[in-house]
Amino acid sequence: MSEVENKVVPVESEEKDYVEDGKNKLIVKCKFCGSKILDKKSAKYITLEKELPLMQQDNNRKEGEIQNESVNEFYHVENMYTFENIGFTHTVANCKYLSCADCDAGPVGYYDMETKHSYVAISRIVHA
Amino acid sequence: MAKKTYDLLFKLLLIGDSGVGKTCILFRFSDNHFTTTFISTIGIDFKIKTVELRGKKIKLQIWDTAGQERFHTITTSYYRGAMGIMLVYDITNEKTFDDIVKWLRNIDEHANEDVEKMILGNKCDMEEKRVVSKERGEAIAREHGIRFMETSAKANINIDRAFSELAEAILDKTSGREADADHARIAVERRPSRAPPARACCS
Ligand SMILES: Nc1nc2c(ncn2[C@@H]2O[C@H](COP(=O)(O)OP(=O)(O)OP(=O)(O)O)[C@@H](O)[C@H]2O)c(=O)[nH]1
Ligand SMILES: [Mg+2]
Ligand SMILES: [Zn+2]
């Protein structure tokens, strides 16, 4: 469990002031309402490349079109009950999106149906 | 083993006729400026919420259910693992209130007999359209020995409170039967709300 896995990049993570011992040093909160998503030191910092739908989709976009952006810093949560407060959407293409349990803002990350692991996008939350 | 981060995990289900507001109770009316159309299009399957009750850290896993499934098609598998059920009707719709009895029968038949129930009369913000009085809601709950509350998903009235009351009732059950039998009822009627202040909402 405590072994650092292949894809984690400890060297790089040392430079982030919100990462300590490869984990989130601070409490993870919703950007919009401050709802507590993760307790401090409860999730592993990882880098991986993932396309996530934008939190604010352009109202003038074509019907059915989804605007994505590439996100590459995440907190990795192995057990969903580690979350303090979080929402899971219905499943889309073997994945569920994560949203704030209090104001429903999101996606703040995604949940992989196969591995049952969750990934919180660091650019979409705030630390406290 | 990872460090244990909570004491108990309760699985809760939202049940009731179509249109009573189950999805809205789970998925708040987030029509604030940051409303995210993407999330609302896909819809929320379940939420995990953490509450503290009597010094215990409790994780609630709350599931929405699709209302087009009628009680006669809902069987054991539907209720599997549920420790608490929110049975919702719409105070502006007589039929949804009448169906509460059928839902209760269905729960008796198919759910774990230990399951803790609570009746919610939702949409209490629509006083002008009300057809089911609060007294009738209270009466049916009393008759079946279960908790009752009127809620509004729209105005965020009693939603958090309802969930902590239900969680508390389950906690009473799981933490031994020595608990005073009247405690549950008193808790509903007397306990001040511990819900956080209502967020600015649509109205
Ligand atoms: N005024 C008011 N309207 C509400 C409230 N809750 C839900 N509604 C409205 O009632 C309608 C149905 O709400 P839903 O949450 O979709 O109902 P549901 O129980 O999930 O229905 P099914 O998914 O079909 O089972 C929607 O138009 C909501 O806007 C409330 O508290 N007050
Ligand atoms: Mg629904
Ligand atoms: Zn939020």
CSV table of C-alpha atoms and ligand atoms in Angstrom, one decimal:
chain,number,residue,atom,x,y,z
A,1,MET,CA,0.0,0.0,0.0
A,2,SER,CA,2.7,2.5,1.0
A,3,GLU,CA,4.9,1.6,-1.9
A,4,VAL,CA,5.2,4.4,-4.4
A,5,GLU,CA,3.9,3.1,-7.7
A,6,ASN,CA,5.5,3.4,-11.1
A,7,LYS,CA,3.7,6.4,-12.4
A,8,VAL,CA,4.0,8.6,-9.3
A,9,VAL,CA,6.7,11.2,-9.7
A,10,PRO,CA,8.1,12.0,-6.2
A,11,VAL,CA,10.8,14.3,-7.4
A,12,GLU,CA,8.4,16.6,-9.1
A,13,SER,CA,5.8,16.5,-6.4
A,14,GLU,CA,8.4,17.7,-3.8
A,15,GLU,CA,8.4,21.0,-5.6
A,16,LYS,CA,4.6,21.5,-5.0
A,17,ASP,CA,3.9,23.3,-1.8
A,18,TYR,CA,0.6,21.5,-1.4
A,19,VAL,CA,2.2,18.1,-1.5
A,20,GLU,CA,3.9,16.4,1.4
A,21,ASP,CA,5.2,12.8,1.5
A,22,GLY,CA,3.4,12.3,-1.9
A,23,LYS,CA,0.1,13.2,-0.4
A,24,ASN,CA,-2.2,16.2,-0.2
A,25,LYS,CA,-0.7,18.4,2.6
A,26,LEU,CA,-3.9,20.4,3.0
A,27,ILE,CA,-7.6,19.9,3.1
A,28,VAL,CA,-9.2,19.7,-0.4
A,29,LYS,CA,-12.3,21.9,-0.9
A,30,CYS,CA,-14.8,22.9,-3.5
A,31,LYS,CA,-13.8,26.1,-5.3
A,32,PHE,CA,-17.3,27.4,-5.3
A,33,CYS,CA,-18.9,26.6,-2.0
A,34,GLY,CA,-16.0,25.4,0.2
A,35,SER,CA,-17.5,22.0,0.9
A,36,LYS,CA,-14.8,19.7,2.2
A,37,ILE,CA,-14.0,17.0,-0.3
A,38,LEU,CA,-10.9,15.3,1.1
A,39,ASP,CA,-9.2,15.4,4.5
A,40,LYS,CA,-5.5,16.3,4.5
A,41,LYS,CA,-3.0,13.5,3.7
A,42,SER,CA,-5.8,11.2,2.5
A,43,ALA,CA,-4.9,11.0,-1.2
A,44,LYS,CA,-1.8,10.5,-3.3
A,45,TYR,CA,-0.5,13.1,-5.7
A,46,ILE,CA,-0.1,11.8,-9.2
A,47,THR,CA,0.4,13.1,-12.7
A,48,LEU,CA,-1.4,11.7,-15.6
A,49,GLU,CA,-2.9,13.0,-18.7
A,50,LYS,CA,-6.7,13.0,-18.9
A,51,GLU,CA,-9.4,14.9,-20.9
A,52,LEU,CA,-12.1,16.3,-18.6
A,53,PRO,CA,-15.3,18.1,-19.7
A,54,LEU,CA,-15.1,21.8,-18.7
A,55,MET,CA,-16.9,22.9,-15.6
A,56,GLN,CA,-18.6,25.7,-17.5
A,57,GLN,CA,-19.7,24.6,-20.9
A,58,ASP,CA,-20.3,27.4,-23.4
A,59,ASN,CA,-24.0,27.9,-23.8
A,60,ASN,CA,-23.5,28.6,-27.5
A,61,ARG,CA,-21.9,25.2,-28.2
A,62,LYS,CA,-23.4,22.8,-30.6
A,63,GLU,CA,-26.1,20.5,-29.2
A,64,GLY,CA,-24.5,17.4,-27.8
A,65,GLU,CA,-21.0,18.8,-28.1
A,66,ILE,CA,-18.8,18.6,-25.0
A,67,GLN,CA,-15.9,20.9,-24.5
A,68,ASN,CA,-12.9,19.2,-22.8
A,69,GLU,CA,-9.6,20.3,-21.5
A,70,SER,CA,-6.5,18.3,-20.7
A,71,VAL,CA,-5.8,17.9,-17.0
A,72,ASN,CA,-2.6,16.4,-15.6
A,73,GLU,CA,-2.4,16.8,-11.9
A,74,PHE,CA,-4.6,14.6,-9.7
A,75,TYR,CA,-5.2,13.3,-6.2
A,76,HIS,CA,-5.6,9.5,-6.4
A,77,VAL,CA,-8.2,8.1,-4.0
A,78,GLU,CA,-8.3,4.3,-3.9
A,79,ASN,CA,-11.3,3.9,-1.7
A,80,MET,CA,-14.4,6.0,-2.4
A,81,TYR,CA,-15.3,6.2,1.3
A,82,THR,CA,-12.1,8.2,1.8
A,83,PHE,CA,-14.1,11.2,0.5
A,84,GLU,CA,-15.6,13.5,3.0
A,85,ASN,CA,-18.3,14.8,0.6
A,86,ILE,CA,-18.6,14.0,-3.1
A,87,GLY,CA,-21.1,13.2,-5.8
A,88,PHE,CA,-20.8,10.5,-8.4
A,89,THR,CA,-22.6,10.9,-11.7
A,90,HIS,CA,-24.2,8.1,-13.7
A,91,THR,CA,-21.8,6.1,-15.7
A,92,VAL,CA,-20.5,7.4,-19.1
A,93,ALA,CA,-18.1,5.2,-21.0
A,94,ASN,CA,-16.9,3.2,-18.0
A,95,CYS,CA,-16.4,6.3,-15.9
A,96,LYS,CA,-18.3,8.4,-13.5
A,97,TYR,CA,-17.6,12.0,-13.0
A,98,LEU,CA,-17.1,13.5,-9.5
A,99,SER,CA,-19.0,16.6,-8.4
A,100,CYS,CA,-19.3,18.7,-5.3
A,101,ALA,CA,-21.8,17.1,-2.9
A,102,ASP,CA,-23.1,20.5,-1.7
A,103,CYS,CA,-23.3,22.7,-4.8
A,104,ASP,CA,-23.0,20.1,-7.6
A,105,ALA,CA,-20.2,21.9,-9.3
A,106,GLY,CA,-18.1,19.6,-11.5
A,107,PRO,CA,-16.6,17.6,-12.9
A,108,VAL,CA,-14.0,17.9,-10.2
A,109,GLY,CA,-12.5,14.6,-11.3
A,110,TYR,CA,-13.5,11.1,-12.3
A,111,TYR,CA,-14.0,7.5,-11.1
A,112,ASP,CA,-12.8,4.6,-13.0
A,113,MET,CA,-15.4,1.8,-13.0
A,114,GLU,CA,-12.7,-0.9,-13.6
A,115,THR,CA,-10.2,-0.1,-10.9
A,116,LYS,CA,-12.8,1.6,-8.7
A,117,HIS,CA,-10.3,4.3,-8.0
A,118,SER,CA,-11.1,8.0,-8.1
A,119,TYR,CA,-9.0,10.9,-9.4
A,120,VAL,CA,-9.6,14.5,-8.2
A,121,ALA,CA,-8.3,17.2,-10.6
A,122,ILE,CA,-6.1,19.6,-8.6
A,123,SER,CA,-6.8,22.5,-11.0
A,124,ARG,CA,-10.5,22.2,-10.1
A,125,ILE,CA,-10.3,22.3,-6.3
A,126,VAL,CA,-8.8,24.6,-3.7
A,127,HIS,CA,-6.6,23.8,-0.7
A,128,ALA,CA,-7.3,25.0,2.8
B,1,MET,CA,-4.2,-1.5,6.2
B,2,ALA,CA,-4.9,2.1,5.5
B,3,LYS,CA,-5.8,4.2,8.5
B,4,LYS,CA,-9.5,4.1,9.2
B,5,THR,CA,-11.0,7.4,8.4
B,6,TYR,CA,-14.6,6.9,9.6
B,7,ASP,CA,-16.5,4.9,12.2
B,8,LEU,CA,-19.6,3.8,10.3
B,9,LEU,CA,-21.0,3.6,6.8
B,10,PHE,CA,-24.8,3.9,6.1
B,11,LYS,CA,-26.3,3.3,2.8
B,12,LEU,CA,-29.5,5.3,2.2
B,13,LEU,CA,-32.1,5.1,-0.6
B,14,LEU,CA,-34.5,7.8,-1.9
B,15,ILE,CA,-37.8,6.1,-2.9
B,16,GLY,CA,-41.1,7.5,-4.1
B,17,ASP,CA,-43.4,8.1,-7.1
B,18,SER,CA,-42.0,9.8,-10.2
B,19,GLY,CA,-41.9,13.6,-9.9
B,20,VAL,CA,-41.9,13.9,-6.1
B,21,GLY,CA,-38.4,15.4,-6.2
B,22,LYS,CA,-36.0,12.6,-5.2
B,23,THR,CA,-33.4,13.7,-7.7
B,24,CYS,CA,-33.7,17.3,-6.6
B,25,ILE,CA,-33.2,16.3,-3.0
B,26,LEU,CA,-30.0,14.6,-4.0
B,27,PHE,CA,-29.0,17.0,-6.7
B,28,ARG,CA,-29.6,20.5,-5.2
B,29,PHE,CA,-31.2,23.2,-7.3
B,30,SER,CA,-27.8,24.6,-8.1
B,31,ASP,CA,-29.0,27.4,-10.3
B,32,ASN,CA,-26.3,29.6,-9.0
B,33,HIS,CA,-24.0,31.3,-11.4
B,34,PHE,CA,-21.7,28.3,-11.5
B,35,THR,CA,-24.5,25.9,-12.5
B,36,THR,CA,-22.9,23.1,-14.4
B,37,THR,CA,-25.0,21.9,-17.2
B,38,PHE,CA,-22.6,19.1,-17.9
B,39,ILE,CA,-23.2,17.5,-14.5
B,40,SER,CA,-27.0,18.1,-14.5
B,41,THR,CA,-27.3,16.5,-18.0
B,42,ILE,CA,-25.6,13.3,-16.8
B,43,GLY,CA,-27.2,13.3,-13.4
B,44,ILE,CA,-26.0,12.1,-10.0
B,45,ASP,CA,-26.1,8.4,-9.2
B,46,PHE,CA,-25.1,8.7,-5.5
B,47,LYS,CA,-23.4,11.0,-3.1
B,48,ILE,CA,-21.1,10.4,-0.2
B,49,LYS,CA,-21.5,12.8,2.8
B,50,THR,CA,-19.8,12.8,6.1
B,51,VAL,CA,-21.7,13.7,9.3
B,52,GLU,CA,-20.6,13.7,12.9
B,53,LEU,CA,-23.1,12.2,15.3
B,54,ARG,CA,-22.4,11.7,19.0
B,55,GLY,CA,-18.7,11.8,18.4
B,56,LYS,CA,-18.8,9.3,15.6
B,57,LYS,CA,-17.8,10.1,12.1
B,58,ILE,CA,-20.4,8.6,9.8
B,59,LYS,CA,-20.3,8.3,6.0
B,60,LEU,CA,-23.6,8.4,4.3
B,61,GLN,CA,-23.9,6.9,0.8
B,62,ILE,CA,-27.1,8.3,-0.6
B,63,TRP,CA,-28.6,6.8,-3.8
B,64,ASP,CA,-31.2,8.2,-6.1
B,65,THR,CA,-33.7,5.7,-7.7
B,66,ALA,CA,-35.5,6.1,-10.9
B,67,GLY,CA,-39.2,6.8,-10.2
B,68,GLN,CA,-40.6,5.2,-13.4
B,69,GLU,CA,-39.9,2.0,-11.6
B,70,ARG,CA,-43.2,1.4,-9.9
B,71,PHE,CA,-43.5,-0.4,-6.5
B,72,HIS,CA,-44.7,-3.6,-8.0
B,73,THR,CA,-41.5,-3.9,-10.0
B,74,ILE,CA,-39.2,-3.2,-7.2
B,75,THR,CA,-37.9,-6.2,-5.5
B,76,THR,CA,-35.2,-7.4,-3.0
B,77,SER,CA,-32.2,-6.5,-5.2
B,78,TYR,CA,-33.3,-2.9,-5.3
B,79,TYR,CA,-33.1,-2.5,-1.6
B,80,ARG,CA,-30.0,-4.6,-1.1
B,81,GLY,CA,-27.6,-3.2,1.5
B,82,ALA,CA,-29.9,-0.2,2.3
B,83,MET,CA,-30.0,0.7,5.9
B,84,GLY,CA,-32.2,3.7,5.6
B,85,ILE,CA,-34.9,4.7,3.2
B,86,MET,CA,-36.3,8.2,2.5
B,87,LEU,CA,-39.8,7.7,1.3
B,88,VAL,CA,-40.8,10.9,-0.5
B,89,TYR,CA,-44.2,12.3,-1.6
B,90,ASP,CA,-45.2,15.6,-3.1
B,91,ILE,CA,-47.4,17.8,-0.9
B,92,THR,CA,-49.0,19.2,-4.0
B,93,ASN,CA,-50.0,15.8,-5.4
B,94,GLU,CA,-52.5,13.6,-3.6
B,95,LYS,CA,-51.7,10.4,-5.6
B,96,THR,CA,-48.1,10.5,-4.4
B,97,PHE,CA,-49.3,10.6,-0.8
B,98,ASP,CA,-51.7,7.8,-1.3
B,99,ASP,CA,-49.0,5.7,-2.8
B,100,ILE,CA,-46.9,6.0,0.4
B,101,VAL,CA,-48.8,3.1,1.9
B,102,LYS,CA,-48.0,0.9,-1.1
B,103,TRP,CA,-44.4,1.9,-0.9
B,104,LEU,CA,-44.4,1.0,2.8
B,105,ARG,CA,-45.9,-2.4,2.0
B,106,ASN,CA,-43.3,-2.9,-0.7
B,107,ILE,CA,-40.5,-2.1,1.7
B,108,ASP,CA,-41.9,-4.5,4.2
B,109,GLU,CA,-41.9,-7.2,1.6
B,110,HIS,CA,-38.6,-6.7,0.1
B,111,ALA,CA,-36.2,-4.7,2.2
B,112,ASN,CA,-34.2,-5.8,5.2
B,113,GLU,CA,-36.7,-5.8,8.1
B,114,ASP,CA,-34.3,-3.7,10.1
B,115,VAL,CA,-34.3,-0.9,7.6
B,116,GLU,CA,-34.9,2.6,9.1
B,117,LYS,CA,-37.6,4.6,7.3
B,118,MET,CA,-38.5,8.2,7.1
B,119,ILE,CA,-41.3,9.9,5.2
B,120,LEU,CA,-40.6,13.3,3.5
B,121,GLY,CA,-43.4,15.5,2.3
B,122,ASN,CA,-41.5,17.4,-0.3
B,123,LYS,CA,-42.1,20.8,-2.1
B,124,CYS,CA,-43.3,22.5,1.1
B,125,ASP,CA,-42.2,25.8,-0.6
B,126,MET,CA,-45.4,25.5,-2.7
B,127,GLU,CA,-47.9,26.4,0.0
B,128,GLU,CA,-50.4,27.8,-2.5
B,129,LYS,CA,-50.5,24.4,-4.3
B,130,ARG,CA,-50.6,22.2,-1.2
B,131,VAL,CA,-53.2,19.4,-1.2
B,132,VAL,CA,-51.8,17.2,1.5
B,133,SER,CA,-51.8,18.9,5.0
B,134,LYS,CA,-48.8,18.5,7.3
B,135,GLU,CA,-51.2,16.8,9.8
B,136,ARG,CA,-52.0,14.0,7.4
B,137,GLY,CA,-48.3,13.4,6.8
B,138,GLU,CA,-47.7,13.3,10.5
B,139,ALA,CA,-50.6,11.0,11.0
B,140,ILE,CA,-49.5,8.4,8.5
B,141,ALA,CA,-46.0,8.5,9.9
B,142,ARG,CA,-47.3,8.0,13.5
B,143,GLU,CA,-49.5,5.2,12.4
B,144,HIS,CA,-46.5,3.3,11.0
B,145,GLY,CA,-44.1,4.4,13.8
B,146,ILE,CA,-41.7,6.2,11.6
B,147,ARG,CA,-40.2,9.7,11.3
B,148,PHE,CA,-41.7,12.5,9.2
B,149,MET,CA,-40.6,15.8,8.0
B,150,GLU,CA,-41.7,18.3,5.4
B,151,THR,CA,-38.9,19.4,3.0
B,152,SER,CA,-38.2,21.6,0.1
B,153,ALA,CA,-35.4,20.7,-2.3
B,154,LYS,CA,-36.0,24.0,-4.0
B,155,ALA,CA,-35.7,26.2,-0.9
B,156,ASN,CA,-33.3,23.9,0.8
B,157,ILE,CA,-35.6,23.4,3.8
B,158,ASN,CA,-34.9,20.4,6.1
B,159,ILE,CA,-32.8,18.5,3.6
B,160,ASP,CA,-29.6,18.1,5.5
B,161,ARG,CA,-31.6,17.8,8.7
B,162,ALA,CA,-33.6,14.9,7.3
B,163,PHE,CA,-30.5,13.0,6.4
B,164,SER,CA,-28.9,13.5,9.8
B,165,GLU,CA,-32.1,12.5,11.5
B,166,LEU,CA,-32.3,9.3,9.5
B,167,ALA,CA,-28.6,8.6,10.2
B,168,GLU,CA,-29.2,9.2,13.9
B,169,ALA,CA,-32.0,6.7,13.9
B,170,ILE,CA,-29.8,4.1,12.2
B,171,LEU,CA,-27.1,4.9,14.8
B,172,ASP,CA,-29.6,4.2,17.6
B,173,LYS,CA,-30.3,0.8,16.1
B,174,THR,CA,-26.7,-0.2,15.5
B,175,SER,CA,-25.4,1.1,18.8
B,176,GLY,CA,-27.5,-1.3,20.9
B,177,ARG,CA,-31.2,-1.6,21.8
B,178,GLU,CA,-30.7,-0.1,25.2
B,179,ALA,CA,-31.5,3.3,23.7
B,180,ASP,CA,-34.7,4.7,25.0
B,181,ALA,CA,-37.5,3.7,22.7
B,182,ASP,CA,-39.0,7.2,22.7
B,183,HIS,CA,-35.8,8.8,22.0
B,184,ALA,CA,-36.2,8.7,18.2
B,185,ARG,CA,-39.5,10.4,18.2
B,186,ILE,CA,-38.4,13.1,20.6
B,187,ALA,CA,-35.4,13.7,18.5
B,188,VAL,CA,-37.5,14.4,15.5
B,189,GLU,CA,-39.8,16.8,17.2
B,190,ARG,CA,-37.5,18.6,19.6
B,191,ARG,CA,-34.0,18.5,18.4
B,192,PRO,CA,-32.9,21.9,16.9
B,193,SER,CA,-31.6,21.7,13.4
B,194,ARG,CA,-28.0,21.0,13.0
B,195,ALA,CA,-28.0,21.6,9.4
B,196,PRO,CA,-25.7,24.4,8.1
B,197,PRO,CA,-27.3,27.6,7.2
B,198,ALA,CA,-29.2,27.4,4.0
B,199,ARG,CA,-27.3,28.5,1.0
B,200,ALA,CA,-28.5,31.3,-1.2
B,201,CYS,CA,-30.9,29.6,-3.5
B,202,CYS,CA,-33.1,30.1,-6.5
B,203,SER,CA,-35.8,32.0,-4.8
C,1,LIG,N1,-41.3,23.8,-5.9
C,1,LIG,C1,-40.6,22.7,-5.8
C,1,LIG,N2,-40.4,21.9,-6.9
C,1,LIG,C2,-39.7,20.8,-6.8
C,1,LIG,C3,-39.1,20.5,-5.5
C,1,LIG,N3,-38.4,19.3,-5.7
C,1,LIG,C4,-38.6,18.9,-7.0
C,1,LIG,N4,-39.3,19.9,-7.6
C,1,LIG,C5,-39.7,19.8,-9.0
C,1,LIG,O1,-40.4,18.6,-9.3
C,1,LIG,C6,-40.1,18.0,-10.5
C,1,LIG,C7,-39.6,16.6,-10.4
C,1,LIG,O2,-38.5,16.5,-9.6
C,1,LIG,P1,-37.5,15.3,-9.7
C,1,LIG,O3,-36.4,15.5,-8.6
C,1,LIG,O4,-37.0,15.1,-11.1
C,1,LIG,O5,-38.4,14.1,-9.3
C,1,LIG,P2,-38.0,12.6,-9.1
C,1,LIG,O6,-38.6,12.1,-7.8
C,1,LIG,O7,-36.5,12.4,-9.2
C,1,LIG,O8,-38.7,11.9,-10.3
C,1,LIG,P3,-38.3,10.5,-11.1
C,1,LIG,O9,-36.8,10.6,-11.4
C,1,LIG,O10,-39.2,10.5,-12.3
C,1,LIG,O11,-38.6,9.4,-10.1
C,1,LIG,C8,-39.0,18.9,-11.1
C,1,LIG,O12,-39.6,19.8,-12.1
C,1,LIG,C9,-38.5,19.8,-10.0
C,1,LIG,O13,-38.1,21.0,-10.4
C,1,LIG,C10,-39.3,21.3,-4.4
C,1,LIG,O14,-38.9,21.1,-3.3
C,1,LIG,N5,-40.1,22.4,-4.6
C,2,MG,MG,-35.3,11.3,-10.5
C,3,ZN,ZN,-19.4,23.1,-3.9
